[in-house]
mmCIF file of C-alpha atoms in Angstrom:
data_model
loop_
_atom_site.group_PDB
_atom_site.id
_atom_site.type_symbol
_atom_site.label_atom_id
_atom_site.label_comp_id
_atom_site.label_asym_id
_atom_site.label_seq_id
_atom_site.Cartn_x
_atom_site.Cartn_y
_atom_site.Cartn_z
ATOM 1 C CA MET A 1 146.059 75.861 67.887
ATOM 2 C CA ALA A 2 149.708 75.884 68.199
ATOM 3 C CA THR A 3 150.027 73.733 64.964
ATOM 4 C CA TYR A 4 148.138 76.353 63.219
ATOM 5 C CA GLN A 5 150.305 79.232 64.415
ATOM 6 C CA ALA A 6 153.297 77.136 63.484
ATOM 7 C CA ALA A 7 151.935 76.601 59.916
ATOM 8 C CA ILE A 8 151.156 80.138 59.528
ATOM 9 C CA PHE A 9 154.600 81.052 60.621
ATOM 10 C CA LEU A 10 156.294 78.629 58.488
ATOM 11 C CA ALA A 11 154.069 79.963 55.565
ATOM 12 C CA ALA A 12 155.244 83.340 56.128
ATOM 13 C CA PHE A 13 158.724 82.613 56.520
ATOM 14 C CA ASN A 14 158.508 80.466 53.434
ATOM 15 C CA LEU A 15 157.034 83.387 51.311
ATOM 16 C CA GLY A 16 159.845 85.669 51.985
ATOM 17 C CA LEU A 17 162.455 83.203 51.351
ATOM 18 C CA LEU A 18 160.498 82.132 48.087
ATOM 19 C CA TRP A 19 160.428 85.985 47.145
ATOM 20 C CA LEU A 20 164.416 86.159 47.836
ATOM 21 C CA LEU A 21 165.356 83.005 45.855
ATOM 22 C CA MET A 22 162.956 83.608 43.083
ATOM 23 C CA ALA A 23 162.047 87.004 42.580
ATOM 24 C CA ALA A 24 164.617 89.285 44.253
ATOM 25 C CA PRO A 25 165.741 91.871 41.828
ATOM 26 C CA LEU A 26 169.461 91.444 41.994
ATOM 27 C CA GLY A 27 170.352 93.545 38.964
ATOM 28 C CA ARG A 28 173.142 93.271 36.584
ATOM 29 C CA ARG A 29 175.864 91.115 38.148
ATOM 30 C CA THR A 30 179.320 89.454 37.063
ATOM 31 C CA ILE A 31 180.060 85.983 38.129
ATOM 32 C CA ARG A 32 183.855 85.332 38.352
ATOM 33 C CA ILE A 33 185.465 82.043 39.040
ATOM 34 C CA SER A 34 189.473 81.636 38.790
ATOM 35 C CA ARG A 35 191.560 78.631 39.345
ATOM 36 C CA ILE A 36 195.365 77.958 39.072
ATOM 37 C CA ILE A 37 195.959 75.112 36.514
ATOM 38 C CA ARG A 38 199.355 73.447 36.184
ATOM 39 C CA GLU A 39 199.476 74.007 32.367
ATOM 40 C CA ARG A 40 201.194 76.141 29.788
ATOM 41 C CA PRO A 41 198.500 79.053 28.660
ATOM 42 C CA GLU A 42 198.974 78.193 25.061
ATOM 43 C CA GLU A 43 197.790 74.520 25.757
ATOM 44 C CA LEU A 44 194.895 75.476 27.757
ATOM 45 C CA TRP A 45 193.826 77.964 25.170
ATOM 46 C CA ASN A 46 193.578 75.525 22.704
ATOM 47 C CA ILE A 47 190.870 73.486 24.499
ATOM 48 C CA THR A 48 188.876 76.658 25.925
ATOM 49 C CA ARG A 49 188.810 78.835 23.048
ATOM 50 C CA PRO A 50 185.482 78.949 21.366
ATOM 51 C CA ALA A 51 186.341 76.676 18.698
ATOM 52 C CA GLY A 52 188.569 74.613 20.462
ATOM 53 C CA ASP A 53 187.903 71.023 21.439
ATOM 54 C CA GLN A 54 185.773 71.546 24.470
ATOM 55 C CA THR A 55 184.200 68.299 24.216
ATOM 56 C CA VAL A 56 187.233 66.570 25.761
ATOM 57 C CA TRP A 57 186.669 68.520 29.007
ATOM 58 C CA HIS A 58 183.426 70.309 29.445
ATOM 59 C CA PRO A 59 180.724 68.309 31.313
ATOM 60 C CA ASN A 60 177.881 69.562 29.119
ATOM 61 C CA VAL A 61 179.111 70.253 25.493
ATOM 62 C CA ILE A 62 179.047 67.378 23.020
ATOM 63 C CA ALA A 63 179.868 69.360 19.859
ATOM 64 C CA VAL A 64 181.500 72.536 18.563
ATOM 65 C CA GLU A 65 180.957 73.614 15.171
ATOM 66 C CA PRO A 66 182.144 77.051 13.438
ATOM 67 C CA VAL A 67 179.242 78.287 11.404
ATOM 68 C CA ASP A 68 180.004 78.176 7.737
ATOM 69 C CA GLY A 69 180.740 81.733 6.038
ATOM 70 C CA LYS A 70 180.524 83.329 9.408
ATOM 71 C CA PRO A 71 183.956 82.918 10.979
ATOM 72 C CA ASP A 72 182.767 85.057 14.293
ATOM 73 C CA LEU A 73 179.912 82.553 15.066
ATOM 74 C CA VAL A 74 180.405 79.193 16.681
ATOM 75 C CA GLU A 75 177.604 76.645 17.594
ATOM 76 C CA PHE A 76 177.568 74.682 20.595
ATOM 77 C CA ALA A 77 175.516 71.437 21.061
ATOM 78 C CA TYR A 78 174.966 70.313 24.676
ATOM 79 C CA ARG A 79 174.174 67.323 26.526
ATOM 80 C CA HIS A 80 170.858 68.586 27.912
ATOM 81 C CA PRO A 81 168.099 67.870 25.322
ATOM 82 C CA ASP A 82 165.496 70.077 23.800
ATOM 83 C CA ARG A 83 161.708 69.490 23.920
ATOM 84 C CA HIS A 84 162.154 66.741 21.152
ATOM 85 C CA GLY A 85 164.868 64.922 23.081
ATOM 86 C CA GLN A 86 167.498 66.247 20.782
ATOM 87 C CA PRO A 87 170.767 67.803 21.837
ATOM 88 C CA SER A 88 169.940 71.707 22.560
ATOM 89 C CA ARG A 89 172.033 73.820 20.412
ATOM 90 C CA ARG A 90 173.133 77.510 20.897
ATOM 91 C CA THR A 91 174.896 79.848 18.704
ATOM 92 C CA MET A 92 177.359 82.436 20.083
ATOM 93 C CA ILE A 93 179.143 85.448 18.456
ATOM 94 C CA VAL A 94 182.766 85.700 19.556
ATOM 95 C CA ASP A 95 183.165 89.736 20.037
ATOM 96 C CA ARG A 96 186.939 89.837 20.754
ATOM 97 C CA THR A 97 189.809 87.237 20.969
ATOM 98 C CA ALA A 98 193.247 88.577 21.971
ATOM 99 C CA MET A 99 196.711 87.474 22.636
ATOM 100 C CA THR A 100 199.124 89.737 24.691
ATOM 101 C CA SER A 101 202.828 89.611 24.624
ATOM 102 C CA ALA A 102 202.780 88.368 28.225
ATOM 103 C CA GLY A 103 200.988 85.073 26.834
ATOM 104 C CA SER A 104 197.450 85.879 28.022
ATOM 105 C CA PHE A 105 194.296 84.900 26.076
ATOM 106 C CA SER A 106 190.751 86.296 26.327
ATOM 107 C CA CYS A 107 187.551 86.003 24.478
ATOM 108 C CA HIS A 108 183.924 87.242 24.812
ATOM 109 C CA LEU A 109 180.813 85.653 23.727
ATOM 110 C CA ARG A 110 177.052 86.635 23.371
ATOM 111 C CA VAL A 111 174.186 84.401 22.444
ATOM 112 C CA VAL A 112 172.566 84.897 19.284
ATOM 113 C CA GLY A 113 170.733 81.660 18.769
ATOM 114 C CA ASP A 114 169.165 79.071 21.024
ATOM 115 C CA SER A 115 167.216 75.895 19.881
ATOM 116 C CA THR A 116 165.332 75.923 22.969
ATOM 117 C CA LEU A 117 164.687 79.228 24.775
ATOM 118 C CA ASP A 118 163.499 82.650 23.051
ATOM 119 C CA GLN A 119 166.373 84.986 22.232
ATOM 120 C CA SER A 120 164.667 87.527 25.044
ATOM 121 C CA PHE A 121 166.139 85.090 27.581
ATOM 122 C CA TRP A 122 169.571 85.914 26.452
ATOM 123 C CA GLU A 123 169.197 89.820 26.639
ATOM 124 C CA GLY A 124 171.993 91.443 28.627
ATOM 125 C CA TYR A 125 173.955 87.978 28.815
ATOM 126 C CA GLN A 126 177.743 87.882 28.087
ATOM 127 C CA GLU A 127 180.476 85.166 28.732
ATOM 128 C CA SER A 128 184.069 85.779 28.831
ATOM 129 C CA ARG A 129 187.202 83.472 29.275
ATOM 130 C CA LYS A 130 190.734 84.687 30.139
ATOM 131 C CA ILE A 131 194.050 82.541 30.644
ATOM 132 C CA GLU A 132 197.065 84.488 32.151
ATOM 133 C CA ARG A 133 200.299 82.850 32.760
ATOM 134 C CA ALA A 134 200.899 82.386 36.444
ATOM 135 C CA PRO A 135 204.086 81.052 38.566
ATOM 136 C CA LEU A 136 202.516 77.504 38.728
ATOM 137 C CA GLY A 137 200.999 77.337 35.402
ATOM 138 C CA SER A 138 198.140 79.433 34.341
ATOM 139 C CA ARG A 139 195.378 81.319 35.906
ATOM 140 C CA VAL A 140 191.998 80.679 34.164
ATOM 141 C CA THR A 141 189.015 82.884 34.898
ATOM 142 C CA PHE A 142 185.576 82.113 33.623
ATOM 143 C CA GLU A 143 182.745 85.217 33.683
ATOM 144 C CA GLN A 144 179.167 85.485 33.257
ATOM 145 C CA THR A 145 177.285 88.745 33.206
ATOM 146 C CA ASP A 146 173.684 88.947 33.357
ATOM 147 C CA ASN A 147 170.437 90.391 34.719
ATOM 148 C CA PHE A 148 169.509 88.528 37.535
ATOM 149 C CA ARG A 149 166.308 88.235 39.387
ATOM 150 C CA GLY A 150 166.004 85.488 42.328
ATOM 151 C CA LEU A 151 169.127 84.392 44.233
ATOM 152 C CA ALA A 152 168.503 80.945 43.291
ATOM 153 C CA PHE A 153 168.988 81.400 39.605
ATOM 154 C CA TYR A 154 172.301 83.304 40.528
ATOM 155 C CA LEU A 155 173.503 80.571 42.795
ATOM 156 C CA PHE A 156 172.547 78.120 39.913
ATOM 157 C CA ARG A 157 174.732 80.032 37.483
ATOM 158 C CA ARG A 158 177.728 80.386 39.926
ATOM 159 C CA VAL A 159 177.777 76.719 40.870
ATOM 160 C CA ALA A 160 177.534 75.597 36.891
ATOM 161 C CA LEU A 161 180.524 77.875 36.202
ATOM 162 C CA ALA A 162 182.768 76.557 39.047
ATOM 163 C CA ARG A 163 181.954 73.019 37.759
ATOM 164 C CA GLU A 164 183.170 73.805 34.271
ATOM 165 C CA LEU A 165 186.274 75.232 35.576
ATOM 166 C CA SER A 166 186.829 72.358 37.868
ATOM 167 C CA ALA A 167 186.148 69.884 35.036
ATOM 168 C CA LEU A 168 188.900 71.578 32.915
ATOM 169 C CA ARG A 169 191.191 71.384 35.760
ATOM 170 C CA ASP A 170 190.520 67.670 36.389
ATOM 171 C CA HIS A 171 191.000 66.860 32.805
ATOM 172 C CA VAL A 172 194.347 68.937 32.418
ATOM 173 C CA GLU A 173 195.754 67.515 35.679
ATOM 174 C CA GLU A 174 194.218 64.029 35.094
ATOM 175 C CA SER A 175 192.515 64.104 38.544
ATOM 176 C CA PRO A 176 189.644 61.796 38.960
ATOM 177 C CA ARG A 177 186.215 63.313 38.571
ATOM 178 C CA SER A 178 183.479 62.900 41.443
ATOM 179 C CA THR A 179 180.031 63.795 41.973
ATOM 180 C CA LEU A 180 180.059 63.133 45.665
ATOM 181 C CA LEU A 181 180.088 66.759 46.573
ATOM 182 C CA HIS A 182 177.396 67.712 44.270
ATOM 183 C CA PHE A 183 174.299 68.962 45.792
ATOM 184 C CA GLU A 184 171.981 66.867 43.859
ATOM 185 C CA HIS A 185 173.937 63.791 44.844
ATOM 186 C CA PRO A 186 171.519 61.161 46.599
ATOM 187 C CA ALA A 187 173.634 60.984 49.548
ATOM 188 C CA TRP A 188 173.483 64.772 50.110
ATOM 189 C CA GLN A 189 169.909 64.671 49.439
ATOM 190 C CA THR A 190 169.193 62.071 52.052
ATOM 191 C CA VAL A 191 171.013 64.047 54.476
ATOM 192 C CA LEU A 192 168.930 67.337 53.496
ATOM 193 C CA VAL A 193 165.787 65.278 53.991
ATOM 194 C CA VAL A 194 166.623 64.024 57.492
ATOM 195 C CA LEU A 195 167.872 67.775 57.988
ATOM 196 C CA SER A 196 164.840 69.338 57.034
ATOM 197 C CA THR A 197 162.785 66.949 59.428
ATOM 198 C CA LEU A 198 164.679 67.612 62.345
ATOM 199 C CA ILE A 199 164.632 71.593 61.479
ATOM 200 C CA LEU A 200 160.683 71.346 61.477
ATOM 201 C CA TRP A 201 160.378 69.290 64.546
ATOM 202 C CA PRO A 202 160.744 72.365 66.976
ATOM 203 C CA PHE A 203 157.794 74.084 65.094
ATOM 204 C CA PHE A 204 155.250 71.335 66.117
ATOM 205 C CA GLY A 205 156.434 70.778 69.652
ATOM 206 C CA MET A 206 159.734 68.892 70.859
ATOM 207 C CA ASN A 207 157.868 65.645 71.753
ATOM 208 C CA ALA A 208 156.877 62.573 70.045
ATOM 209 C CA GLN A 209 153.973 64.143 68.628
ATOM 210 C CA GLY A 210 155.780 67.018 67.216
ATOM 211 C CA LEU A 211 158.377 64.587 65.711
ATOM 212 C CA MET A 212 155.575 62.652 64.068
ATOM 213 C CA ILE A 213 154.220 65.504 62.425
ATOM 214 C CA SER A 214 157.523 66.615 61.125
ATOM 215 C CA ILE A 215 158.129 63.395 59.624
ATOM 216 C CA PHE A 216 154.968 62.896 58.183
ATOM 217 C CA LEU A 217 155.128 66.482 56.560
ATOM 218 C CA THR A 218 158.509 65.377 54.918
ATOM 219 C CA LEU A 219 156.935 62.114 53.749
ATOM 220 C CA VAL A 220 154.187 63.987 52.076
ATOM 221 C CA ILE A 221 156.556 66.200 50.309
ATOM 222 C CA LEU A 222 158.422 63.170 49.026
ATOM 223 C CA LEU A 223 155.223 61.495 47.829
ATOM 224 C CA HIS A 224 154.045 64.735 45.964
ATOM 225 C CA GLU A 225 157.398 65.034 44.377
ATOM 226 C CA LEU A 226 157.433 61.387 43.400
ATOM 227 C CA GLY A 227 154.092 62.018 41.640
ATOM 228 C CA HIS A 228 155.646 64.479 39.350
ATOM 229 C CA MET A 229 158.684 62.176 38.747
ATOM 230 C CA VAL A 230 156.161 59.375 37.495
ATOM 231 C CA ALA A 231 154.364 61.973 35.216
ATOM 232 C CA TYR A 232 157.860 63.021 33.872
ATOM 233 C CA ARG A 233 158.563 59.354 33.150
ATOM 234 C CA ALA A 234 155.356 58.669 31.548
ATOM 235 C CA PHE A 235 156.161 61.613 28.831
ATOM 236 C CA GLY A 236 159.180 60.152 28.028
ATOM 237 C CA HIS A 237 161.865 62.028 30.093
ATOM 238 C CA ALA A 238 164.938 60.033 30.124
ATOM 239 C CA THR A 239 165.920 61.080 33.532
ATOM 240 C CA THR A 240 164.392 62.827 36.487
ATOM 241 C CA ARG A 241 165.373 63.782 39.774
ATOM 242 C CA MET A 242 164.372 65.508 42.911
ATOM 243 C CA LEU A 243 166.055 68.123 44.876
ATOM 244 C CA PHE A 244 165.318 69.026 48.654
ATOM 245 C CA VAL A 245 165.672 71.834 50.158
ATOM 246 C CA PRO A 246 165.074 72.291 53.958
ATOM 247 C CA LEU A 247 162.015 74.483 54.993
ATOM 248 C CA LEU A 248 161.041 74.828 51.280
ATOM 249 C CA GLY A 249 160.263 71.183 50.342
ATOM 250 C CA GLY A 250 161.223 69.522 47.164
ATOM 251 C CA ILE A 251 161.247 70.266 43.502
ATOM 252 C CA ALA A 252 160.994 67.406 40.774
ATOM 253 C CA ILE A 253 163.304 68.038 37.532
ATOM 254 C CA GLY A 254 162.522 66.509 34.126
ATOM 255 C CA GLY A 255 165.089 65.414 31.654
ATOM 256 C CA ARG A 256 163.996 68.060 28.875
ATOM 257 C CA PRO A 257 161.776 70.993 28.476
ATOM 258 C CA TYR A 258 157.926 70.562 27.930
ATOM 259 C CA ASN A 259 156.717 69.811 24.678
ATOM 260 C CA SER A 260 152.887 70.413 25.048
ATOM 261 C CA ARG A 261 150.606 72.360 27.305
ATOM 262 C CA PHE A 262 149.029 68.814 28.168
ATOM 263 C CA GLU A 263 152.469 67.729 29.413
ATOM 264 C CA VAL A 264 152.634 70.900 31.461
ATOM 265 C CA ALA A 265 149.292 70.446 32.978
ATOM 266 C CA THR A 266 149.676 66.715 33.726
ATOM 267 C CA CYS A 267 153.160 66.854 35.231
ATOM 268 C CA ALA A 268 151.819 69.757 37.381
ATOM 269 C CA LEU A 269 148.701 67.754 38.442
ATOM 270 C CA MET A 270 150.266 64.429 39.041
ATOM 271 C CA GLY A 271 151.852 65.746 42.315
ATOM 272 C CA ALA A 272 148.614 66.085 44.020
ATOM 273 C CA GLY A 273 147.114 63.422 42.094
ATOM 274 C CA PHE A 274 149.368 60.519 42.821
ATOM 275 C CA SER A 275 148.876 61.615 46.759
ATOM 276 C CA ALA A 276 145.152 61.608 46.138
ATOM 277 C CA LEU A 277 145.106 58.007 45.334
ATOM 278 C CA LEU A 278 146.368 57.325 48.878
ATOM 279 C CA VAL A 279 143.314 58.970 50.333
ATOM 280 C CA PRO A 280 140.621 55.915 50.199
ATOM 281 C CA ILE A 281 143.277 53.726 51.172
ATOM 282 C CA LEU A 282 144.115 55.621 54.475
ATOM 283 C CA VAL A 283 140.409 56.150 55.054
ATOM 284 C CA ALA A 284 139.604 52.364 54.689
ATOM 285 C CA ALA A 285 142.804 51.460 56.912
ATOM 286 C CA HIS A 286 141.324 53.881 59.523
ATOM 287 C CA GLN A 287 137.933 52.283 59.583
ATOM 288 C CA SER A 288 139.332 48.968 59.508
ATOM 289 C CA ALA A 289 141.397 49.951 62.484
ATOM 290 C CA ILE A 290 138.227 51.065 64.255
ATOM 291 C CA GLU A 291 136.439 47.769 63.615
ATOM 292 C CA ILE A 292 139.186 45.644 65.311
ATOM 293 C CA SER A 293 139.717 48.366 68.059
ATOM 294 C CA HIS A 294 143.523 48.846 67.054
ATOM 295 C CA PRO A 295 145.608 51.456 68.736
ATOM 296 C CA LEU A 296 146.291 53.151 65.329
ATOM 297 C CA ALA A 297 142.553 54.269 65.259
ATOM 298 C CA ALA A 298 142.667 55.391 68.831
ATOM 299 C CA ASP A 299 145.950 57.252 68.760
ATOM 300 C CA GLY A 300 145.235 58.902 65.418
ATOM 301 C CA PRO A 301 148.488 58.910 63.445
ATOM 302 C CA ILE A 302 146.370 57.805 60.132
ATOM 303 C CA LEU A 303 144.242 60.640 60.900
ATOM 304 C CA VAL A 304 147.200 63.206 61.503
ATOM 305 C CA PHE A 305 148.775 61.695 58.364
ATOM 306 C CA LEU A 306 145.544 62.321 56.385
ATOM 307 C CA VAL A 307 145.275 65.978 57.515
ATOM 308 C CA ILE A 308 148.838 66.703 56.245
ATOM 309 C CA LEU A 309 148.520 64.913 52.993
ATOM 310 C CA GLY A 310 145.243 66.790 52.390
ATOM 311 C CA ALA A 311 146.134 70.066 53.669
ATOM 312 C CA PHE A 312 149.509 70.270 51.811
ATOM 313 C CA ASN A 313 148.063 69.192 48.378
ATOM 314 C CA LEU A 314 145.057 71.153 48.818
ATOM 315 C CA LEU A 315 147.132 74.258 49.309
ATOM 316 C CA ASN A 316 149.461 73.203 46.198
ATOM 317 C CA LEU A 317 146.304 73.033 44.092
ATOM 318 C CA LEU A 318 145.399 76.762 44.725
ATOM 319 C CA PRO A 319 145.536 78.660 41.583
ATOM 320 C CA THR A 320 148.285 80.641 42.532
ATOM 321 C CA TYR A 321 151.200 81.398 39.903
ATOM 322 C CA ARG A 322 153.838 79.456 41.329
ATOM 323 C CA PHE A 323 151.906 76.345 42.815
ATOM 324 C CA ASP A 324 150.814 73.455 40.672
ATOM 325 C CA GLY A 325 146.934 74.587 40.687
ATOM 326 C CA GLY A 326 148.152 77.771 38.958
ATOM 327 C CA GLN A 327 150.031 75.668 36.030
ATOM 328 C CA VAL A 328 147.209 73.395 35.657
ATOM 329 C CA LEU A 329 144.593 76.004 35.329
ATOM 330 C CA ARG A 330 146.524 78.287 32.932
ATOM 331 C CA GLN A 331 146.934 75.359 30.562
ATOM 332 C CA VAL A 332 143.324 74.483 30.699
ATOM 333 C CA PHE A 333 141.671 77.742 30.492
ATOM 334 C CA GLU A 334 143.070 80.239 27.785
ATOM 335 C CA GLU A 335 140.400 82.871 28.321
ATOM 336 C CA GLN A 336 141.461 85.119 31.136
ATOM 337 C CA ARG A 337 137.636 85.529 32.347
ATOM 338 C CA LEU A 338 137.173 81.729 32.637
ATOM 339 C CA LEU A 339 140.486 81.492 34.436
ATOM 340 C CA ALA A 340 139.717 84.227 36.874
ATOM 341 C CA ILE A 341 136.313 82.620 37.594
ATOM 342 C CA THR A 342 137.515 79.286 38.048
ATOM 343 C CA SER A 343 140.321 80.530 40.373
ATOM 344 C CA PHE A 344 138.087 82.290 42.444
ATOM 345 C CA LEU A 345 135.706 79.256 42.916
ATOM 346 C CA VAL A 346 138.815 77.079 43.789
ATOM 347 C CA THR A 347 139.757 79.655 46.371
ATOM 348 C CA GLY A 348 136.556 79.692 47.800
ATOM 349 C CA GLY A 349 136.293 76.091 47.966
ATOM 350 C CA VAL A 350 139.611 75.880 49.969
ATOM 351 C CA ILE A 351 138.449 78.537 52.112
ATOM 352 C CA TRP A 352 135.244 76.669 52.984
ATOM 353 C CA THR A 353 137.254 73.878 53.924
ATOM 354 C CA GLY A 354 139.214 75.772 56.456
ATOM 355 C CA TRP A 355 135.746 77.192 57.730
ATOM 356 C CA ARG A 356 134.356 73.436 57.991
ATOM 357 C CA ILE A 357 137.152 72.268 60.039
ATOM 358 C CA GLY A 358 136.790 75.079 62.373
ATOM 359 C CA LEU A 359 139.566 77.682 61.225
ATOM 360 C CA GLY A 360 138.791 81.058 62.705
ATOM 361 C CA ALA A 361 138.261 84.194 60.381
ATOM 362 C CA PRO A 362 141.567 85.793 61.501
ATOM 363 C CA SER A 363 143.507 82.589 60.415
ATOM 364 C CA LEU A 364 141.639 82.404 57.168
ATOM 365 C CA ILE A 365 142.157 85.944 56.246
ATOM 366 C CA VAL A 366 146.102 85.623 57.080
ATOM 367 C CA GLY A 367 145.985 82.498 55.008
ATOM 368 C CA VAL A 368 144.530 84.077 52.048
ATOM 369 C CA ALA A 369 146.705 87.139 52.113
ATOM 370 C CA LEU A 370 149.628 85.007 52.540
ATOM 371 C CA PHE A 371 148.711 83.333 49.343
ATOM 372 C CA THR A 372 147.724 86.387 47.647
ATOM 373 C CA LEU A 373 151.239 87.815 48.007
ATOM 374 C CA LEU A 374 152.600 84.348 46.753
ATOM 375 C CA SER A 375 150.716 84.801 43.459
ATOM 376 C CA MET A 376 152.432 88.227 42.993
ATOM 377 C CA ILE A 377 155.771 86.699 42.982
ATOM 378 C CA ARG A 378 157.235 86.784 39.334
ATOM 379 C CA THR A 379 160.374 85.024 38.318
ATOM 380 C CA LYS A 380 162.600 85.882 35.158
ATOM 381 C CA SER A 381 160.611 85.121 32.085
ATOM 382 C CA VAL A 382 161.705 81.693 30.400
ATOM 383 C CA LYS A 383 159.902 81.752 27.184
ATOM 384 C CA PRO A 384 160.241 78.774 24.851
ATOM 385 C CA ARG A 385 161.613 79.311 21.217
ATOM 386 C CA GLU A 386 158.696 77.835 19.700
ATOM 387 C CA ALA A 387 155.103 77.479 21.391
ATOM 388 C CA LEU A 388 154.010 74.616 23.130
ATOM 389 C CA THR A 389 151.495 72.405 21.357
ATOM 390 C CA PRO A 390 148.247 73.470 22.515
ATOM 391 C CA MET A 391 145.581 71.331 24.154
ATOM 392 C CA ASN A 392 142.730 69.807 22.234
ATOM 393 C CA ALA A 393 139.234 69.355 23.732
ATOM 394 C CA PRO A 394 139.593 65.867 24.984
ATOM 395 C CA GLU A 395 142.798 66.866 26.860
ATOM 396 C CA ARG A 396 141.223 69.905 28.474
ATOM 397 C CA LEU A 397 138.198 67.852 29.694
ATOM 398 C CA MET A 398 140.557 65.280 31.006
ATOM 399 C CA THR A 399 142.932 67.755 32.694
ATOM 400 C CA GLY A 400 139.995 69.377 34.113
ATOM 401 C CA PHE A 401 138.148 66.452 35.612
ATOM 402 C CA GLY A 402 141.455 65.158 36.902
ATOM 403 C CA TYR A 403 142.280 68.507 38.925
ATOM 404 C CA TYR A 404 138.477 68.621 40.121
ATOM 405 C CA ALA A 405 138.924 64.884 41.424
ATOM 406 C CA ALA A 406 142.352 65.539 43.024
ATOM 407 C CA LEU A 407 140.703 68.669 44.849
ATOM 408 C CA ALA A 408 137.662 66.688 45.926
ATOM 409 C CA MET A 409 139.864 63.879 47.377
ATOM 410 C CA HIS A 410 141.868 66.004 49.388
ATOM 411 C CA VAL A 411 139.102 68.151 50.669
ATOM 412 C CA TYR A 412 137.483 64.967 51.688
ATOM 413 C CA ALA A 413 140.871 63.889 53.554
ATOM 414 C CA VAL A 414 141.113 67.092 55.332
ATOM 415 C CA VAL A 415 137.423 67.226 56.551
ATOM 416 C CA TYR A 416 137.172 63.382 57.315
ATOM 417 C CA ALA A 417 140.419 63.242 59.429
ATOM 418 C CA CYS A 418 139.390 66.680 61.515
ATOM 419 C CA ASP A 419 136.154 65.560 62.121
ATOM 420 C CA ARG A 420 137.371 62.632 63.873
ATOM 421 C CA LEU A 421 140.374 64.335 65.534
ATOM 422 C CA PHE A 422 138.540 67.161 67.148
ATOM 423 C CA ASP A 423 135.320 65.515 67.746
#
């Protein structure tokens, strides 16, 4: 019972944290980063102005080209690929470029075209760069103003802007670049995985069993995200990476935007689908341990891992907006009525599973309430410039059966393990 209460508390805590990170209305805010760089303002302006050679220092820009016949427009090509694997491009209008008698330079830019995102994403966005003479060289200030929704997006923009300015300083002062301090560096991610395991430990009891549950939960999260990464690679993503955030879990990131609705559904489904492959292996291992009277069968670590594996992925398959299940079902069912019916049936199946393993009505009601609130969290709309390639009938059929199979396998894992643990 204590484990169930800990799980409900963690779910409620994560719900509030998710809302803060992904949906909290922060309003219109300006991110401002400044650095002192040991160089003359005129030299810095030559490589930071909109039509300057930013490719020599910027970590993401690979080409800068003025638009023919329109001197106030500049097109940037970025290292990040678009949905077709080509460099993404962004056209910006230079609102104002000025030089004062004191030797300061400034410019303001707005996005008027994007090869990847719809123009609505850039409404309210403005970028500015300013260089002023300082006693030890120049003060360089980069700013970005936008309407922010969710603290995570705000922090992401802030970190990216700081990295741009650091890259400029490293280039001018000829300092070696290092990615060791980057949040996504494997060394830091390993530290965060261990830290998350230790943070979760007290929730399940400060004993050997509590530590085992915490380790198993972390391992299940890693396996889930590995499934997403396998799918990204299968769809031709040149790079994939995993970011782990203590308490919230992990997130797998592909190397480019999605190209089709089938790709969206498959990459979302493979998190639980990859883990589902382990269910029959673990069940067979437990039954074999019983036959040879191995301690693994008596002490129950295999069954505990099965419960955590099944419950985590089963909840992830719920048809909520931010979960993988919601992503999959929205691609398969275009008609809202069919989507609503399927969502109701899936949710009912998960509730039945909870009732089947002995969860009481209060726990089930609280769980449904939490996931209902979670489904109401909405992030800033990220609409692609071009509609994704629609799914055809065979793709819908294959994705639908894959979803059903993953759901059924994890229901079986939870029921099988709980029947033997609490027998």
